[in-house]
Amino acid sequence: MRRLLKQSTGPLTSELLREPGRFGLGQVPAGMVPDAVTTSICGFCSTGCRLKLHLKEGAAVSLTPDAHYPVNLGMACPKGWESLAVLDASDRVMVPLLREADGSLKEIGWESAIPTMVERFKNIQSRYGKESVAFISTGQITCEEMAFLGALAKFGMGMKHGDGNTRQCMATAVTAYKQSFGFDAPPFTYADFEESDVLVFVGANPAIAHPILWQRVLSNQRTPEIIVIDPRKTETAQSATRHISVKPKGDLWLLYALAHCIVRDGRVDENFLKEHTHGFDDFAAFLEDYAPGLVAERTGLGTEEIEILANLVSDPSKRVSWWWTMGVNQSHEGTRTAQAIINLCLMTGNIGKPGTGANSITGQCNAMGSRLFSNTTSLIAGHDFTNPVHRAKVAELLELDVSLIPTENSWAYDEILSGIERGDIKGLWIIATNPNHSWIDRERFTRLCGNLDFLVVQDMYHSTETAGLADLLLPAAGWGEKDGTFINSERRIGVIRQVRRPPGQALSDFRIFRLLANAWGCDGLFRSWTSPEAVFNIIARLTRGQPCDISGITGYDQLDTNGGIQWPFPAGSFLAIRERRLFEDGRFFTPDQRAKFIFDRPSERLPEPVSDSFPFLLLTGRGSSSQWHTQTRTSKSAILRKLSPGELLLEIHPQDASALGIASHAKVRISSQRGSIVAIAFPTATVQRGQVFLPMHDPEVNRLTHGSFDPDSRQPSYKASAVAIEKL
Ligand SMILES: Nc1nc2c(c(=O)[nH]1)N[C@H]1C(S)=C(S)[C@@H](COP(=O)(O)OP(=O)(O)OC[C@H]3O[C@@H](n4cnc5c(=O)[nH]c(N)nc54)[C@H](O)[C@@H]3O)O[C@H]1N2
Ligand SMILES: Nc1nc2c(c(=O)[nH]1)N[C@H]1C(S)=C(S)[C@@H](COP(=O)(O)OP(=O)(O)OC[C@H]3O[C@@H](n4cnc5c(=O)[nH]c(N)nc54)[C@H](O)[C@@H]3O)O[C@H]1N2
Ligand code: SF4
Ligand SMILES: [Mo]
């Protein structure tokens, strides 16, 4: 493979194959100052820090965090600092590669890669029907790219099914917000971290996963109470004022018990409930069964601890904000758990004011962009595939025949995989995600890919676990090698800039989509989709009249000079303040403008409870602030490698370790019903007895996880699988 890659970069034959960006051809265009500074939003997490890139002869040579950006105020975490280092890796894909009959990969060049992909997918569609080809998208490409991908796949290539890695991550928050507020609308602005008196983090470890947001929390001058609800005593819990070590998946019981106490003690905000919500009376009646004493077994918490917490979060003299991430979203009843948080905010009137909110923090740099523009779960720009008025509006604005827009929702990720299992899906296109590492119960994923007739993977690196399965591998440019926009956790849209030439023949995803549209014969639909900024203007127009209306944004320059702009920003808006939250007027996006109380009885048992054979509950999550997901990028930086553990460590309670005769740093085998893997034991009292923790960054970890899903959001429950531990 390496030998092949070294020979790459034959001459490019067509205009279309040129990366047209400022630095695409390695030249500094006339009029451009060669040694200058430009800015770009970081391409790792959803915090959305802005970096200043220092250019020499038109290409970035170093970077520093931007002191004037309202998000990071001059800070960056190690990943941000190392953003450029990960581009220069020896395993970048330099040229399209096609798998031969003997399993080897052959260099083919774009001139045959694109026609091959088109021919194979069209053959599959003519044999098995249009819906037999599907795509898996991502929260890590730009808004413009994901809009192009979704529109090309569904309106151009006739696909019906497409989902993304945001299903692994944000589907629960999306569903919870849509059902409760009428639109997927995280209400907060980062200033709320500093303006809150009581901050409650549920299943979130920002000290590791969102380090710069955590710095914002630490700069709160109101001597806040910081409460962390997490089975583990994480780095975040250790620096909080209070740690609630709930039993895994005991959150729903706990949140209902808190609501019970608040109702019982008459600490609800009657006025807010009356004016801005509905369904509270039914909820209050439902809560009768959730007295703290009745949930002790489920939550692992004492009555007094719950009563104190209930008082803290309903103190009318305090601004209370709730923040949740994967400990909530990745659960078999995550949607109701997120809504239990929303309910607490509604009943105490903690929404729409400084320092409050039911706030889901997103994960990937552009997860929010994916939620609005990927054309997967929602029709582009937050519309609904099943709504004829929405379809007509999108068709008119995009000047396409309305019959090209699917009238039904796509299958969710796990349903697409079941479709592959049944033989309904025969062709799959995976863009900027590495599911053969990150998908739950990954063995099944690997096996199912064997059922496909043709698998296309579009990635920066050829060494990823998913690239290893590809029939066709398309070389993608990464962050730093293309232009576009990302939307961060507080709905702030910011610009990324091309500051490096992509290696070899690698092209931006945007460019690849253009090539495909052309070869598929549907480029007529995309005549005006000529550059990222042109597409930005198109998708901004599509948002008109939606809660996420950004039709007032005039272009990238405006975003750059204003320090990013949060949605909404309808035409005619002007920017008076840089930090804006939603629902300040108490009006939600439901038809009657009231937020809904939604609740259900928690399930009695975990999808996979521990047993005599598998007596430990395995939690998984982020390991360190220097490791990103499947590590295709972060493992390429010598500095980030030094900052991470370097081996797979199993966190286990010291008493459990000694009961099993396991010494610190001994080799252990961890087994579940699906497989077994080897790790190094790291006894630590940060995990509770009977629980163990593994970071998700090692490709072996998802061999263990149990494939269970939230019924509303179809998000995988990565954080509760039964395992056995044995000394080796
Ligand atoms: N360094 C780094 N930063 C990242 C990422 C990365 O890979 N590396 N990924 C980004 C992405 S995409 C995401 S989605 C975010 C994720 O950010 P987080 O959600 O903060 O990270 P996790 O470690 O997955 O999960 C958070 C916590 O949930 C806890 N937890 C497990 N089960 C339960 C439970 O039943 N109840 C409660 N209350 N808590 C539970 C875990 O112990 C863990 O500490 O991070 C983003 N930031
Ligand atoms: N056990 C367990 N598993 C988990 C989780 C957990 O907590 N526990 N968390 C889940 C969550 S929240 C998430 S978000 C997922 C993340 O899972 P993935 O999305 O699979 O992880 P990444 O490593 O971010 O994969 C991104 C891929 O895109 C490539 N890439 C980067 N930039 C570009 C680009 O611009 N263009 C193209 N074409 N490719 C690019 C990278 O090289 C990489 O291969 O993992 C999930 N899996
Ligand atoms: S906190 Fe997130 S956005 Fe900021 S530098 Fe680190 S990875 Fe990048
Ligand atoms: Mo995520």
XYZ file of N, CA and C in Angstrom, residues 235-347:
339
model
N -12.875 13.489 36.162
C -12.082 14.706 36.367
C -13.028 15.887 36.628
N -14.157 15.901 35.930
C -15.131 16.976 36.134
C -15.731 16.866 37.536
N -16.123 15.647 37.925
C -16.725 15.446 39.254
C -15.733 15.827 40.352
N -14.457 15.525 40.121
C -13.460 15.826 41.148
C -13.295 17.317 41.365
N -13.515 18.116 40.344
C -13.370 19.553 40.581
C -14.717 20.256 40.749
N -15.793 19.485 40.862
C -17.118 20.072 41.117
C -17.284 20.308 42.624
N -18.385 20.972 43.001
C -18.641 21.140 44.434
C -19.409 19.935 44.978
N -20.042 19.159 44.108
C -20.868 18.035 44.558
C -20.895 16.963 43.476
N -20.629 15.721 43.899
C -20.722 14.615 42.936
C -21.843 13.670 43.362
N -22.768 13.416 42.464
C -23.867 12.484 42.738
C -23.560 11.206 41.968
N -23.109 10.179 42.690
C -22.680 8.972 41.958
C -23.872 8.035 41.779
N -24.681 8.420 40.839
C -25.903 7.674 40.525
C -25.529 6.297 39.974
N -26.419 5.346 40.156
C -26.227 4.042 39.510
C -26.359 4.239 38.010
N -25.597 3.507 37.179
C -25.769 3.669 35.733
C -27.233 3.488 35.356
N -27.723 4.395 34.568
C -29.107 4.420 34.068
C -30.130 4.579 35.196
N -29.671 5.105 36.323
C -30.617 5.434 37.395
C -31.121 6.862 37.268
N -30.654 7.575 36.237
C -30.953 9.014 36.115
C -32.445 9.317 36.041
N -33.172 8.513 35.277
C -34.579 8.842 35.072
C -35.333 8.781 36.401
N -35.021 7.758 37.198
C -35.645 7.646 38.524
C -35.269 8.849 39.384
N -33.992 9.205 39.343
C -33.520 10.339 40.149
C -34.208 11.641 39.740
N -34.288 11.885 38.424
C -34.859 13.155 37.949
C -36.341 13.237 38.299
N -37.044 12.108 38.236
C -38.455 12.108 38.643
C -38.569 12.337 40.157
N -37.641 11.777 40.921
C -37.688 11.989 42.376
C -37.466 13.472 42.709
N -36.558 14.109 41.971
C -36.333 15.551 42.194
C -37.623 16.320 41.882
N -38.251 15.977 40.764
C -39.494 16.657 40.389
C -40.568 16.401 41.449
N -40.606 15.188 41.984
C -41.573 14.850 43.035
C -41.407 15.798 44.234
N -40.162 15.944 44.696
C -39.906 16.793 45.872
C -40.317 18.242 45.598
N -40.022 18.708 44.385
C -40.303 20.107 44.043
C -41.820 20.352 44.040
N -42.572 19.405 43.489
C -44.045 19.533 43.495
C -44.558 19.447 44.932
N -44.076 18.441 45.654
C -44.529 18.225 47.035
C -44.319 19.484 47.877
N -43.171 20.147 47.668
C -42.835 21.309 48.487
C -43.365 22.620 47.907
N -44.120 22.537 46.848
C -44.708 23.753 46.259
C -43.655 24.711 45.724
N -42.583 24.178 45.160
C -41.519 25.069 44.661
C -41.571 25.240 43.148
N -42.723 25.003 42.555
C -42.825 25.183 41.098
C -43.096 26.653 40.765
N -42.752 27.020 39.523
C -43.005 28.381 39.048
C -44.381 28.389 38.374
N -45.419 28.610 39.194
C -46.810 28.497 38.720
C -47.064 29.381 37.497
N -46.550 30.571 37.559
C -46.818 31.524 36.500
C -46.267 31.031 35.161
N -45.011 30.551 35.189
C -44.395 30.065 33.953
C -45.181 28.864 33.411
N -45.559 27.960 34.324
C -46.299 26.759 33.904
C -47.599 27.148 33.216
N -48.297 28.100 33.818
C -49.600 28.505 33.298
C -49.471 29.185 31.933
N -48.484 30.039 31.809
C -48.361 30.848 30.585
C -47.708 30.099 29.425
N -46.766 29.179 29.744
C -45.886 28.711 28.668
C -45.780 27.197 28.476
N -46.549 26.412 29.224
C -46.393 24.956 29.088
C -47.766 24.285 29.042
N -47.762 23.025 28.620
C -48.954 22.239 28.921
C -48.572 20.808 29.304
N -49.500 20.172 30.003
C -49.281 18.793 30.445
C -48.747 18.682 31.860
N -48.623 19.817 32.582
C -48.000 19.730 33.901
C -48.860 18.955 34.907
N -50.161 19.126 34.861
C -51.005 18.456 35.868
C -50.866 16.937 35.785
N -50.850 16.423 34.563
C -50.671 14.972 34.400
C -49.304 14.547 34.928
N -48.313 15.377 34.663
C -46.968 15.056 35.127
C -46.929 15.032 36.655
N -47.547 16.032 37.269
C -47.541 16.116 38.736
C -48.209 14.869 39.332
N -49.285 14.414 38.702
C -49.968 13.211 39.215
C -49.072 11.988 39.055
N -48.427 11.905 37.920
C -47.516 10.776 37.635
C -46.398 10.691 38.683
N -45.968 11.857 39.178
C -44.796 11.905 40.065
C -45.048 11.327 41.459
N -46.316 11.078 41.774
C -46.619 10.599 43.122
C -45.819 9.356 43.510
N -45.556 8.501 42.520
C -44.858 7.233 42.811
C -43.348 7.386 42.926
N -42.842 8.605 42.879
C -41.384 8.763 42.802
C -40.787 9.482 44.009
N -41.326 9.215 45.177
C -40.743 9.790 46.392
C -39.306 9.279 46.538
N -38.399 10.106 47.072
C -36.993 9.697 47.150
C -36.802 8.320 47.770
N -37.572 8.017 48.822
C -37.408 6.718 49.484
C -37.719 5.550 48.554
N -38.558 5.806 47.550
C -38.964 4.712 46.654
C -37.965 4.463 45.518
N -37.055 5.405 45.303
C -36.124 5.231 44.177
C -34.703 4.892 44.641
N -34.536 4.666 45.948
C -33.193 4.436 46.486
C -32.504 3.263 45.790
N -33.219 2.194 45.643
C -32.675 0.979 45.033
C -32.249 1.257 43.579
N -33.047 2.043 42.863
C -32.785 2.306 41.434
C -31.634 3.271 41.218
N -31.511 4.224 42.142
C -30.526 5.290 41.930
C -29.237 5.039 42.708
N -29.322 4.199 43.744
C -28.166 3.995 44.615
C -27.911 5.197 45.515
N -28.912 6.086 45.651
C -28.705 7.322 46.412
C -29.625 7.370 47.632
N -29.142 8.014 48.702
C -29.937 8.150 49.922
C -30.982 9.254 49.772
N -32.019 9.175 50.614
C -33.105 10.153 50.579
C -32.580 11.567 50.795
N -31.676 11.699 51.761
C -31.203 13.042 52.110
C -30.469 13.697 50.935
N -29.654 12.888 50.260
C -28.895 13.409 49.112
C -29.856 13.937 48.035
N -30.935 13.194 47.816
C -31.901 13.607 46.791
C -32.650 14.871 47.241
N -33.026 14.919 48.520
C -33.757 16.100 49.035
C -32.883 17.359 48.913
N -31.618 17.236 49.282
C -30.718 18.408 49.191
C -30.621 18.869 47.741
N -30.462 17.893 46.854
C -30.335 18.228 45.438
C -31.612 18.908 44.920
N -32.770 18.394 45.347
C -34.048 18.981 44.906
C -34.137 20.441 45.356
N -33.680 20.718 46.568
C -33.703 22.103 47.044
C -32.772 22.990 46.232
N -31.585 22.458 45.954
C -30.605 23.261 45.206
C -31.117 23.642 43.815
N -31.759 22.688 43.137
C -32.136 22.966 41.744
C -33.476 23.693 41.615
N -34.135 23.943 42.757
C -35.422 24.658 42.665
C -35.416 25.927 43.509
N -34.239 26.351 43.938
C -34.139 27.579 44.723
C -34.530 28.765 43.836
N -35.650 29.432 44.144
C -36.114 30.494 43.240
C -35.172 31.688 43.191
N -34.259 31.804 44.150
C -33.339 32.946 44.109
C -32.093 32.642 43.262
N -32.023 31.433 42.735
C -30.815 31.049 41.979
C -31.139 30.819 40.504
N -30.140 31.092 39.678
C -30.236 30.733 38.260
C -29.676 29.319 38.124
N -30.502 28.398 37.666
C -30.080 26.997 37.585
C -29.986 26.567 36.116
N -28.848 26.018 35.734
C -28.715 25.494 34.365
C -28.382 24.016 34.418
N -28.941 23.262 33.485
C -28.706 21.826 33.370
C -27.964 21.564 32.062
N -26.969 20.686 32.100
C -26.144 20.395 30.927
C -26.025 18.887 30.806
N -26.308 18.356 29.633
C -26.144 16.905 29.513
C -25.411 16.536 28.237
N -24.813 15.352 28.288
C -24.121 14.840 27.092
C -24.385 13.331 26.974
N -23.313 12.530 26.790
C -23.531 11.142 26.376
C -24.030 10.210 27.481
N -23.786 10.561 28.742
C -24.329 9.719 29.819
C -25.852 9.685 29.768
N -26.448 10.706 29.154
C -27.905 10.744 28.974
C -28.278 10.227 27.577
N -27.646 10.811 26.547
C -28.071 10.494 25.173
C -27.890 9.017 24.819
N -26.773 8.429 25.285
C -26.503 7.029 24.928
C -27.135 6.117 25.973
N -28.446 5.986 25.890
C -29.143 5.191 26.884
C -30.384 4.583 26.256
N -30.822 3.444 26.775
C -32.017 2.793 26.215
C -33.274 3.605 26.489
N -33.187 4.596 27.420
C -34.331 5.504 27.604
C -33.837 6.946 27.702
N -32.910 7.263 26.792
C -32.278 8.576 26.799
C -33.249 9.713 26.519
N -34.175 9.508 25.583
C -35.080 10.604 25.218
C -35.903 11.037 26.431
N -36.445 10.056 27.157
C -37.236 10.432 28.340
C -36.336 11.052 29.415
N -35.095 10.591 29.501
C -34.181 11.164 30.502
C -33.892 12.626 30.161
N -33.616 12.901 28.886
C -33.392 14.290 28.475
C -34.642 15.122 28.758
N -35.805 14.526 28.497
C -37.049 15.277 28.737
C -37.313 15.468 30.232
N -36.816 14.539 31.052
C -36.968 14.734 32.500
C -36.154 15.959 32.945
N -35.019 16.198 32.286
C -34.237 17.410 32.561
C -35.018 18.641 32.083
N -35.534 18.539 30.862
C -36.319 19.651 30.312
C -37.493 19.969 31.257
N -38.179 18.919 31.726
C -39.330 19.120 32.623
C -38.920 19.895 33.876
N -37.750 19.542 34.435
C -37.296 20.231 35.656
C -37.070 21.719 35.389
N -36.510 22.016 34.218
C -36.278 23.434 33.888
C -37.601 24.165 33.714
N -38.555 23.500 33.032
C -39.847 24.154 32.799
C -40.563 24.410 34.125
N -40.591 23.429 35.004
C -41.403 23.592 36.219
C -40.794 24.576 37.198
